[in-house]
PDB file of C-alpha atoms in Angstrom:
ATOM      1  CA  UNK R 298      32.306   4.004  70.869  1.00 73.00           C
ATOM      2  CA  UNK R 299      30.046   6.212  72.848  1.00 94.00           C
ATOM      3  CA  UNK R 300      27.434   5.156  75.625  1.00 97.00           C
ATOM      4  CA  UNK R 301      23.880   6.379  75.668  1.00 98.00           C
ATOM      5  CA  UNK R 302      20.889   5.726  78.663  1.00 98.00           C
ATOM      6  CA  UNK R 303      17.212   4.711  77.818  1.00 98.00           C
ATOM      7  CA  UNK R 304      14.925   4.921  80.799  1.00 97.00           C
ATOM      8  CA  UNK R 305      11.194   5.738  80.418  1.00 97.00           C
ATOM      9  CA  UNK R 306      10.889   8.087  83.905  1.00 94.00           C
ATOM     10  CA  UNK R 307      14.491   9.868  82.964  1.00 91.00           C
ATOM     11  CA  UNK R 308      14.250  13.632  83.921  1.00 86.00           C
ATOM     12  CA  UNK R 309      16.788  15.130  81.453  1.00 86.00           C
ATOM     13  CA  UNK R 310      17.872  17.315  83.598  1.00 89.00           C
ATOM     14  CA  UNK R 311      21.626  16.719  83.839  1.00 89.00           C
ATOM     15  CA  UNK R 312      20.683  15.373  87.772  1.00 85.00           C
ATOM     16  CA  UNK R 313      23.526  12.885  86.930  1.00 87.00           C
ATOM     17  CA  UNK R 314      25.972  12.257  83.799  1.00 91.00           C
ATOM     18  CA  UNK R 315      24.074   8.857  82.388  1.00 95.00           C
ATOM     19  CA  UNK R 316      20.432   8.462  83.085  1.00 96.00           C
ATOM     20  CA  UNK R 317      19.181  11.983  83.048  1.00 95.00           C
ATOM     21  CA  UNK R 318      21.702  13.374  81.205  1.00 95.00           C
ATOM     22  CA  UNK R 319      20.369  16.253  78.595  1.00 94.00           C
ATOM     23  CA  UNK R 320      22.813  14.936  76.073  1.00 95.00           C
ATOM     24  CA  UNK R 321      23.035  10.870  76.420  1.00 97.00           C
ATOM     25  CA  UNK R 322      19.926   9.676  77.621  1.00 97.00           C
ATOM     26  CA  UNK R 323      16.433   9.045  76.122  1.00 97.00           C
ATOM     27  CA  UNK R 324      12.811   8.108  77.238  1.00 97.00           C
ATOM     28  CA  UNK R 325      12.797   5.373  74.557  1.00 98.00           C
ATOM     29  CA  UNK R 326      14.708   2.920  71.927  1.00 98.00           C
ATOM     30  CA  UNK R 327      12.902   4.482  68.788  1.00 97.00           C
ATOM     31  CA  UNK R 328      13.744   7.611  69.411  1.00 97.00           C
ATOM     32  CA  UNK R 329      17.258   6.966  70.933  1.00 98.00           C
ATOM     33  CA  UNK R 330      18.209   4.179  68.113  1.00 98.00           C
ATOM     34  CA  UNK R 331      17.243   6.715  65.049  1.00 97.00           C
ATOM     35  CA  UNK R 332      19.739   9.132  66.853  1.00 97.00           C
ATOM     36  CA  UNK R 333      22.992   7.710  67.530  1.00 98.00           C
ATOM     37  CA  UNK R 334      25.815   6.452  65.790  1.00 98.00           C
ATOM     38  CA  UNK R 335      26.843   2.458  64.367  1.00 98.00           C
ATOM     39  CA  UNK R 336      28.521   0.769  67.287  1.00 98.00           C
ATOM     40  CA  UNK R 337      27.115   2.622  70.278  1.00 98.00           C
ATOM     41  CA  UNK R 338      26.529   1.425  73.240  1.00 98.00           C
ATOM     42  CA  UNK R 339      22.293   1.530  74.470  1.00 98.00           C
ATOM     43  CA  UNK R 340      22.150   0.769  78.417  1.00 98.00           C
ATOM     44  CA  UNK R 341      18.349   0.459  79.445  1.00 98.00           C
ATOM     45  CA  UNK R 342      17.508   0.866  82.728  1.00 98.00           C
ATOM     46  CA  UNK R 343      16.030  -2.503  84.450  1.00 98.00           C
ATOM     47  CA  UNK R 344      12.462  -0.627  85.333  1.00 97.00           C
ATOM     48  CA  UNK R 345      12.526   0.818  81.665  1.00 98.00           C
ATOM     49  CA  UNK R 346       8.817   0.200  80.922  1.00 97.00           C
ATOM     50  CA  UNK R 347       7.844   1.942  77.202  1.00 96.00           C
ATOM     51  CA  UNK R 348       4.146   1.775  75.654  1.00 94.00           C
ATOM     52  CA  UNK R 349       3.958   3.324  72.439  1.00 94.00           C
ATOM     53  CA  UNK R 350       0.423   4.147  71.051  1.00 92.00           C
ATOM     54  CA  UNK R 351       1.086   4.122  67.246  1.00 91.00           C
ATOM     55  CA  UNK R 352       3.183   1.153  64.658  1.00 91.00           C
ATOM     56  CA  UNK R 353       6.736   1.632  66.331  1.00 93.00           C
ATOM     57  CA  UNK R 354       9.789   1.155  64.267  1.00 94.00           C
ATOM     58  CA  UNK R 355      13.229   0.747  65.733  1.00 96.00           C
ATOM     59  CA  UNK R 356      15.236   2.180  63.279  1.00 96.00           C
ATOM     60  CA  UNK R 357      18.887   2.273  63.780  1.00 97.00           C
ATOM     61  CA  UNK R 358      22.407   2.882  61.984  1.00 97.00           C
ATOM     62  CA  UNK R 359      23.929  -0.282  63.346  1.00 97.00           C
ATOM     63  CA  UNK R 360      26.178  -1.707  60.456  1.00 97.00           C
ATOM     64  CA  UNK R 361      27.744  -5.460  59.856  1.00 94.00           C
ATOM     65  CA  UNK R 362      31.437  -4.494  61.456  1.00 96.00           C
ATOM     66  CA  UNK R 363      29.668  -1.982  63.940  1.00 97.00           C
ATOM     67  CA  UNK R 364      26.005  -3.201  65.029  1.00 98.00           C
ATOM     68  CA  UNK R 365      24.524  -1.299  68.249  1.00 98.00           C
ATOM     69  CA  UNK R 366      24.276  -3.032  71.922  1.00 98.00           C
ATOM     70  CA  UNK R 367      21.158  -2.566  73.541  1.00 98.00           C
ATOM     71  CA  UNK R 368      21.721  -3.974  76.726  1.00 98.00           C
ATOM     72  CA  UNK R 369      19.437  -4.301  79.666  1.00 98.00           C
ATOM     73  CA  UNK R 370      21.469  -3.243  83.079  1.00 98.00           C
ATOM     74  CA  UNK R 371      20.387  -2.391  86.588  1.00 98.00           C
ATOM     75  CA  UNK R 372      20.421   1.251  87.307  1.00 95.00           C
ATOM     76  CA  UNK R 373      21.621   1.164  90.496  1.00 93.00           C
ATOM     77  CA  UNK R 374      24.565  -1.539  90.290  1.00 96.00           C
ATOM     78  CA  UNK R 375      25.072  -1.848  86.802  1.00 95.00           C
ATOM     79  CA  UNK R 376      25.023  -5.539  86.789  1.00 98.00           C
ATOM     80  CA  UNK R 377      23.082  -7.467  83.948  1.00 97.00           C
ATOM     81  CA  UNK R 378      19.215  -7.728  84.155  1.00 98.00           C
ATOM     82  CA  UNK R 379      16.055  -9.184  82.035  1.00 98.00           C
ATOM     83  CA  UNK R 380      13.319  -6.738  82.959  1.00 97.00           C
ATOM     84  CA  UNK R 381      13.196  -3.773  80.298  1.00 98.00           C
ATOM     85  CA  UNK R 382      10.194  -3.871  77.921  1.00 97.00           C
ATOM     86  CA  UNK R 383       8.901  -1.905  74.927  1.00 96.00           C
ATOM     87  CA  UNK R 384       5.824  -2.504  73.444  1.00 93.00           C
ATOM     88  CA  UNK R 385       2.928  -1.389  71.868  1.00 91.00           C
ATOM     89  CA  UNK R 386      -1.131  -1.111  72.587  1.00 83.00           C
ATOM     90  CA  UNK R 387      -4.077  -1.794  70.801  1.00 73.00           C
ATOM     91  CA  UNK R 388      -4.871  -4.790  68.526  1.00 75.00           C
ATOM     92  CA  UNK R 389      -3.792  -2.240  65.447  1.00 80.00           C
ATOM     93  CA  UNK R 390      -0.040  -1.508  66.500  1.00 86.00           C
ATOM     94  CA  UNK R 391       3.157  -3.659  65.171  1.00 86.00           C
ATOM     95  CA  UNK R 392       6.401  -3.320  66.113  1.00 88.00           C
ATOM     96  CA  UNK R 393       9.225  -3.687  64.172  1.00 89.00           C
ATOM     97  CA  UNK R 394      12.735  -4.619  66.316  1.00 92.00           C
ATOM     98  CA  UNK R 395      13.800  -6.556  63.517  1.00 90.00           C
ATOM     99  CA  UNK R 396      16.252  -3.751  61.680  1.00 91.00           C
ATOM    100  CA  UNK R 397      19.360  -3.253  60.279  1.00 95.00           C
ATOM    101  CA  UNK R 398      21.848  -4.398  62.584  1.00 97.00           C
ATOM    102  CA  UNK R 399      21.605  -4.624  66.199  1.00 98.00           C
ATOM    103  CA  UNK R 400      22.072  -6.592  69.114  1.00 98.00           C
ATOM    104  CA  UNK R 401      19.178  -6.983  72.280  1.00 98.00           C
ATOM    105  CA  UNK R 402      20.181  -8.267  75.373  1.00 98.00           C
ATOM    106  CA  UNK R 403      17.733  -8.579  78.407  1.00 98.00           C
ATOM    107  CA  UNK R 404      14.931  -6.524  76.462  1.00 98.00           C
ATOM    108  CA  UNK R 405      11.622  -7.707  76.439  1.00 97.00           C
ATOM    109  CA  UNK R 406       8.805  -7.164  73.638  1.00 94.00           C
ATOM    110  CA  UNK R 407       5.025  -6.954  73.224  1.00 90.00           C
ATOM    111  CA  UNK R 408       2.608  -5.990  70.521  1.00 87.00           C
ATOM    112  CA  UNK R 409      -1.106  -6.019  69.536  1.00 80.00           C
ATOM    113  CA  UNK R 410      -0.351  -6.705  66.068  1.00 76.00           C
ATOM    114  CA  UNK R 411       2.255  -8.298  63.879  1.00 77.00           C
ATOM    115  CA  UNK R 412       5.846  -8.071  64.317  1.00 81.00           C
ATOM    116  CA  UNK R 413       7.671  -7.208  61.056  1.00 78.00           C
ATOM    117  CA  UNK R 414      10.877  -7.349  59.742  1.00 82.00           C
ATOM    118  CA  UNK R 415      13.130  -4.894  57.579  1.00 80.00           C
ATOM    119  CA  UNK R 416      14.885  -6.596  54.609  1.00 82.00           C
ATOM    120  CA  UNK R 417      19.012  -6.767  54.960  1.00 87.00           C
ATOM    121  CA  UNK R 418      18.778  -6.714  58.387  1.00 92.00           C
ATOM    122  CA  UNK R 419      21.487  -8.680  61.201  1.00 95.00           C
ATOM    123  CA  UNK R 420      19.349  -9.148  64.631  1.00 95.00           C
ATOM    124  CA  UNK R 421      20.345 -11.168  67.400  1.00 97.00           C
ATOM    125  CA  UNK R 422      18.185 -11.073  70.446  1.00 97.00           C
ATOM    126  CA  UNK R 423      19.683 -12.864  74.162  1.00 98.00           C
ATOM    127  CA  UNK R 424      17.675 -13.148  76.998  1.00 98.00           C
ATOM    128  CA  UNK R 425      14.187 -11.845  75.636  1.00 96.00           C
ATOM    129  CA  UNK R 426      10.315 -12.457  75.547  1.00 94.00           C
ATOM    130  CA  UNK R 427       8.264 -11.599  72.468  1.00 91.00           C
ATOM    131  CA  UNK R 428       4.354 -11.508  73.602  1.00 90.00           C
ATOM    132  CA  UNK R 429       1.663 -11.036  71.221  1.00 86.00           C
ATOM    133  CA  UNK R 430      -2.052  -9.886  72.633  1.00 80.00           C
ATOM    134  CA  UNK R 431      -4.133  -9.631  69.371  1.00 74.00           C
ATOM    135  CA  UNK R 432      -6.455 -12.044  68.911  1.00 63.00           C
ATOM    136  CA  UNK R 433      -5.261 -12.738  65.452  1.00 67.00           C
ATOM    137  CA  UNK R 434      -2.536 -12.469  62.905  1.00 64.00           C
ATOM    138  CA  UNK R 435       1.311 -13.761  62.533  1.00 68.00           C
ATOM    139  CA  UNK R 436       3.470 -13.099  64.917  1.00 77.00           C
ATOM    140  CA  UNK R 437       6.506 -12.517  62.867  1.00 78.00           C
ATOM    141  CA  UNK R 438       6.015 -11.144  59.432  1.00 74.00           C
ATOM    142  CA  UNK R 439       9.107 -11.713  57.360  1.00 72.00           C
ATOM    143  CA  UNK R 440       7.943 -11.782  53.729  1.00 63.00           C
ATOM    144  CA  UNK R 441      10.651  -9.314  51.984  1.00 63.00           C
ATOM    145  CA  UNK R 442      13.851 -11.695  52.198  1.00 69.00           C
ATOM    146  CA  UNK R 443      17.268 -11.317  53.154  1.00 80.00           C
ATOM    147  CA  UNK R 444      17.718 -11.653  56.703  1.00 87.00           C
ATOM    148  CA  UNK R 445      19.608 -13.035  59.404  1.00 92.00           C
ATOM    149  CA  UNK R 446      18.104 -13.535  62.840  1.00 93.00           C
ATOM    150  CA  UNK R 447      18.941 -15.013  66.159  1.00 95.00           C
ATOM    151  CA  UNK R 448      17.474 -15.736  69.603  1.00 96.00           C
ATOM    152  CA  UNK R 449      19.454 -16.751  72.409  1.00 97.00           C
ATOM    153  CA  UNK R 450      17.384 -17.738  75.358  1.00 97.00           C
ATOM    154  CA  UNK R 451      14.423 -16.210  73.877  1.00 97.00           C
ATOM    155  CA  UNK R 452      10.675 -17.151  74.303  1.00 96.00           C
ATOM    156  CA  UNK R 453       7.421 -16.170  72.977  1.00 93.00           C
ATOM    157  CA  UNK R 454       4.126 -15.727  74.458  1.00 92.00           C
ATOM    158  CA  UNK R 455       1.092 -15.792  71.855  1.00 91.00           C
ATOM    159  CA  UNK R 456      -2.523 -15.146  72.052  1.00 89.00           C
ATOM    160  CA  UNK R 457      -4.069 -16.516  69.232  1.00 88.00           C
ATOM    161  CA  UNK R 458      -3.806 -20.589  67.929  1.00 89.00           C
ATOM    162  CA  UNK R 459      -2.617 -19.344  64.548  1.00 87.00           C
ATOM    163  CA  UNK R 460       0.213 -16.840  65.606  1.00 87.00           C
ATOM    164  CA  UNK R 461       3.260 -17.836  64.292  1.00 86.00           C
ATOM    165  CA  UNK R 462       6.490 -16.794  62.337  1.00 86.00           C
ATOM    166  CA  UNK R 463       5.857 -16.524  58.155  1.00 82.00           C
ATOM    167  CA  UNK R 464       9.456 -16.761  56.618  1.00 81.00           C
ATOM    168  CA  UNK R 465      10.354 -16.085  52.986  1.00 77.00           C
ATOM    169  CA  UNK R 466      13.472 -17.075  51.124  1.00 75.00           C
ATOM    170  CA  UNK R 467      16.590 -15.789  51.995  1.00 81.00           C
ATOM    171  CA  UNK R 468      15.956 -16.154  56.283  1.00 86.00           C
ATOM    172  CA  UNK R 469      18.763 -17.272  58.417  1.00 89.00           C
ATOM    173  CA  UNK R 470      17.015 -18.172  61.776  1.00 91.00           C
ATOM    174  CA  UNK R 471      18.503 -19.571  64.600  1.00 95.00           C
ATOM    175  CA  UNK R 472      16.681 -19.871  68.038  1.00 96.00           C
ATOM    176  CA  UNK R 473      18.816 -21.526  70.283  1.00 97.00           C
ATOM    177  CA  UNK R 474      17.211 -21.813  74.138  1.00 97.00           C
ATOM    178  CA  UNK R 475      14.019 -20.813  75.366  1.00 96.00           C
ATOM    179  CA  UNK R 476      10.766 -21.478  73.433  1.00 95.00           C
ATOM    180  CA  UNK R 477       7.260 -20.791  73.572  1.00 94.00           C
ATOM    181  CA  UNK R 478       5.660 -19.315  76.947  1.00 94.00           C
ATOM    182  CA  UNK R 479       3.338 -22.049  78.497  1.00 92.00           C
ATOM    183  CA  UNK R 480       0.894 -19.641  80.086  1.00 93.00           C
ATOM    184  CA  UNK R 481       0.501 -18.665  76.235  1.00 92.00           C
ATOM    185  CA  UNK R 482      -2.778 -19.852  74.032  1.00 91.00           C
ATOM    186  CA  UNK R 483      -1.370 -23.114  72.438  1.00 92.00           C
ATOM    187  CA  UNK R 484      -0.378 -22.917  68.703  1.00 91.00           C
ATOM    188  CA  UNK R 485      -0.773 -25.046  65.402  1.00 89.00           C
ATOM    189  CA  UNK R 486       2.377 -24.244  63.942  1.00 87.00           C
ATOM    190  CA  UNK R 487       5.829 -22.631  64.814  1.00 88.00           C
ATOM    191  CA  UNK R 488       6.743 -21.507  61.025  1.00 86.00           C
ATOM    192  CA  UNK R 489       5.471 -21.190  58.126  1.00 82.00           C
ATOM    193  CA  UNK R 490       7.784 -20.889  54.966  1.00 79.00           C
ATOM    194  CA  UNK R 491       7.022 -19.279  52.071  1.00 76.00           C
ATOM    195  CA  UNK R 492       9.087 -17.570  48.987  1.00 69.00           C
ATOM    196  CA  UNK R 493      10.909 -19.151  46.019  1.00 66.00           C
ATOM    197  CA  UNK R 494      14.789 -18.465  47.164  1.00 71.00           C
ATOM    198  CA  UNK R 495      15.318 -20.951  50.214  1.00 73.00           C
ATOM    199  CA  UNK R 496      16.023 -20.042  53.314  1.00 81.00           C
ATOM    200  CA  UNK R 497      17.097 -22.103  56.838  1.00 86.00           C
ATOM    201  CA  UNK R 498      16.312 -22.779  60.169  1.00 88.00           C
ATOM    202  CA  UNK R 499      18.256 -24.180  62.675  1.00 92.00           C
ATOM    203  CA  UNK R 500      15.851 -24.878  66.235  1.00 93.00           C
ATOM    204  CA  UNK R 501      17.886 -26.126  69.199  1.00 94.00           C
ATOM    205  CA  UNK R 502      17.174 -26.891  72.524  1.00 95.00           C
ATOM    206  CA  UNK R 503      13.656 -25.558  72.707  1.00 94.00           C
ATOM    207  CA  UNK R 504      10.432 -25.914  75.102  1.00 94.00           C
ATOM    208  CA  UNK R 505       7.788 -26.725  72.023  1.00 92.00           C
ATOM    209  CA  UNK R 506       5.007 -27.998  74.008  1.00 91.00           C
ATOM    210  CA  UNK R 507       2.654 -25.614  73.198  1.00 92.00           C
ATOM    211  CA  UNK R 508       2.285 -26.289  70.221  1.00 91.00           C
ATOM    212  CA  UNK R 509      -1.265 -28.791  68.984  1.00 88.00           C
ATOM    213  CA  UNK R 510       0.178 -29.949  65.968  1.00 85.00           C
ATOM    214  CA  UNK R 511       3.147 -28.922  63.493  1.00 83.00           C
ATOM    215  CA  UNK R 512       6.245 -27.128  64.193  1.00 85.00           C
ATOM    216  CA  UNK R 513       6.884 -26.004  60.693  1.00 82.00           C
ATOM    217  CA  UNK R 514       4.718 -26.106  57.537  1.00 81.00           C
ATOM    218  CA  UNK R 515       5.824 -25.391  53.309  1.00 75.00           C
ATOM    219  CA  UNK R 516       3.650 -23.339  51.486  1.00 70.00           C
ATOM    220  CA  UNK R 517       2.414 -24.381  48.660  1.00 64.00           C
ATOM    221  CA  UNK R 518       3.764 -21.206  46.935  1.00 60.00           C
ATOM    222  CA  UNK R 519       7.164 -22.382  47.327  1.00 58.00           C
ATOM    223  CA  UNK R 520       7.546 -23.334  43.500  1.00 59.00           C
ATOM    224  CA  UNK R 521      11.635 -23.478  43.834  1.00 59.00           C
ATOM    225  CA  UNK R 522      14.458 -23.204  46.123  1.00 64.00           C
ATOM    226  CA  UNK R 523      15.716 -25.110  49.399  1.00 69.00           C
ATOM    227  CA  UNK R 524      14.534 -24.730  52.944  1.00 75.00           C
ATOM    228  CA  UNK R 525      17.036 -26.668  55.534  1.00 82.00           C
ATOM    229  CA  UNK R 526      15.464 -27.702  58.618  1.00 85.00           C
ATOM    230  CA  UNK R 527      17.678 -28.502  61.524  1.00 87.00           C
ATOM    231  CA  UNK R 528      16.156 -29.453  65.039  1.00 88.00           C
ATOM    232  CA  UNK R 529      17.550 -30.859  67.452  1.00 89.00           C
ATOM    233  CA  UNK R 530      17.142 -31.624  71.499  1.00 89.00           C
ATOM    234  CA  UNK R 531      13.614 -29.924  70.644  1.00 88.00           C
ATOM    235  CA  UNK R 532      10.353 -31.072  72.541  1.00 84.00           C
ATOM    236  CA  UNK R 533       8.239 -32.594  71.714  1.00 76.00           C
ATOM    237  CA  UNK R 534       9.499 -33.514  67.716  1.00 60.00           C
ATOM    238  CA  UNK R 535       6.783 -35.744  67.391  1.00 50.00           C
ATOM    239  CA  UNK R 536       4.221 -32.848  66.244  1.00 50.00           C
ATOM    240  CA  UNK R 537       6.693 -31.599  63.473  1.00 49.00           C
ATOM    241  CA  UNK R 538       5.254 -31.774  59.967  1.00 47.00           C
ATOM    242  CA  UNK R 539       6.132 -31.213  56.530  1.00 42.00           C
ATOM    243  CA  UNK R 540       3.569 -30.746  53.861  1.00 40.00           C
ATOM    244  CA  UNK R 541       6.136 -29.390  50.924  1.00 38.00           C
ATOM    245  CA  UNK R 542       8.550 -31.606  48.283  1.00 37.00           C
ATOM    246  CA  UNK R 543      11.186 -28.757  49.040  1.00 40.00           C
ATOM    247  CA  UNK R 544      12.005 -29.763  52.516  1.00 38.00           C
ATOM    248  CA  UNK R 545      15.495 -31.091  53.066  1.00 35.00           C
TER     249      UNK R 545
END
């Protein structure tokens, strides 16, 4: 299992054997995440600060039995930290951090458009923010199926009263902590789910007050199939709604 370095100001000039090493470090998780091997190790610096200008994919050869850590860590003391970001500018520019199988931890996210997913892909995310700055569109964009997904003391940050996460059939989700950003623009709904295959949520423990009116909503697309629903110790539950017969 080998270790690799991500840190946006790195040299690469073999000053030192981990951050500006020639060999094991990398300005950025798209380009290091593409390159190295199922169950490495990604340390990113805590001052790691990446802005792509383009759609930003971050492709990488995680596997089931072998995902890849990305871990946040302080440079100077190694010890756990919250602080890295990647993200993207312009209203145009998604990201995609949802693929194949990987594992965030203390990596922050922004975009100025959607946020997609890649089908068949295990992604757990601990200790992040998600912030979207268009003024329009879904924040998560998970139409293709197959998928399982969780946060872990995770919040989000929208900018736009109808950002929110579009499931298919065939989503695991599990958010468990966190919730949405209150200095965010309030939203109508959490999730919307669509697709005729099923799919489930499981919400725990979550800040929802920034959200005007439903916490999840059916398509009326969904023609067959089983969503379950579970929330619980969730605030405030009395804005959740239901418009579809397929709810259990």
């Amino acid at each position: 299992m080998a270790d690799y370095f991500v840190w946006h100001a790195s040299a690469q000039d073999d000053g030192d054997a981990t951050w500006n090493s020639s060999t094991l470090a990398y300005l950025d998780l798209q380009t290091c995440l593409a390159a190295v091997a199922a169950g490495s190790n990604v340390w990113v610096a805590h001052d790691h600060n990446k802005t792509y200008a383009a759609d930003t994919d971050l492709t990488n050869n995680g596997t089931i039995v072998a995902p890849i850590l990305a871990i946040c860590i302080d440079r100077t003391t190694g010890a756990n930290a919250i602080t890295a970001t990647e993200k993207t500018i312009g209203a145009s520019y998604s990201m995609k951090p949802f693929e194949n199988n990987i594992i965030y931890r203390g990596i922050n996210f922004g975009t100025g458009d959607y946020v997609y997913f890649e089908a068949n892909s295990v992604v757990e995310f601990y200790d992040a923010e998600f912030e979207l700055v268009s003024a329009s569109g879904d924040f998560l964009y998970a139409t293709l199926g197959d998928g399982k997904f969780l946060f872990s003391n995770s919040t989000l940050k929208t900018a736009h009263l109808d950002q929110h996460m579009r499931l298919s059939g065939g989503i695991y989700f599990k958010w468990f902590g966190g919730g949405l950003n209150a200095s965010g623009t309030a939203i109508t709904k959490l999730f919307q789910c669509d697709g005729d295959k099923g799919g489930e949520l499981v919400l725990r423990d979550l800040d929802l007050s920034n959200i005007t009116t439903n916490i999840l909503t059916m398509s009326s697309v969904i023609t067959s199939g089983i969503f379950r629903v579970l929330l619980a110790g969730c605030s405030p539950l009395h804005r959740y709604n239901a418009i579809s017969r397929n709810y259990l």
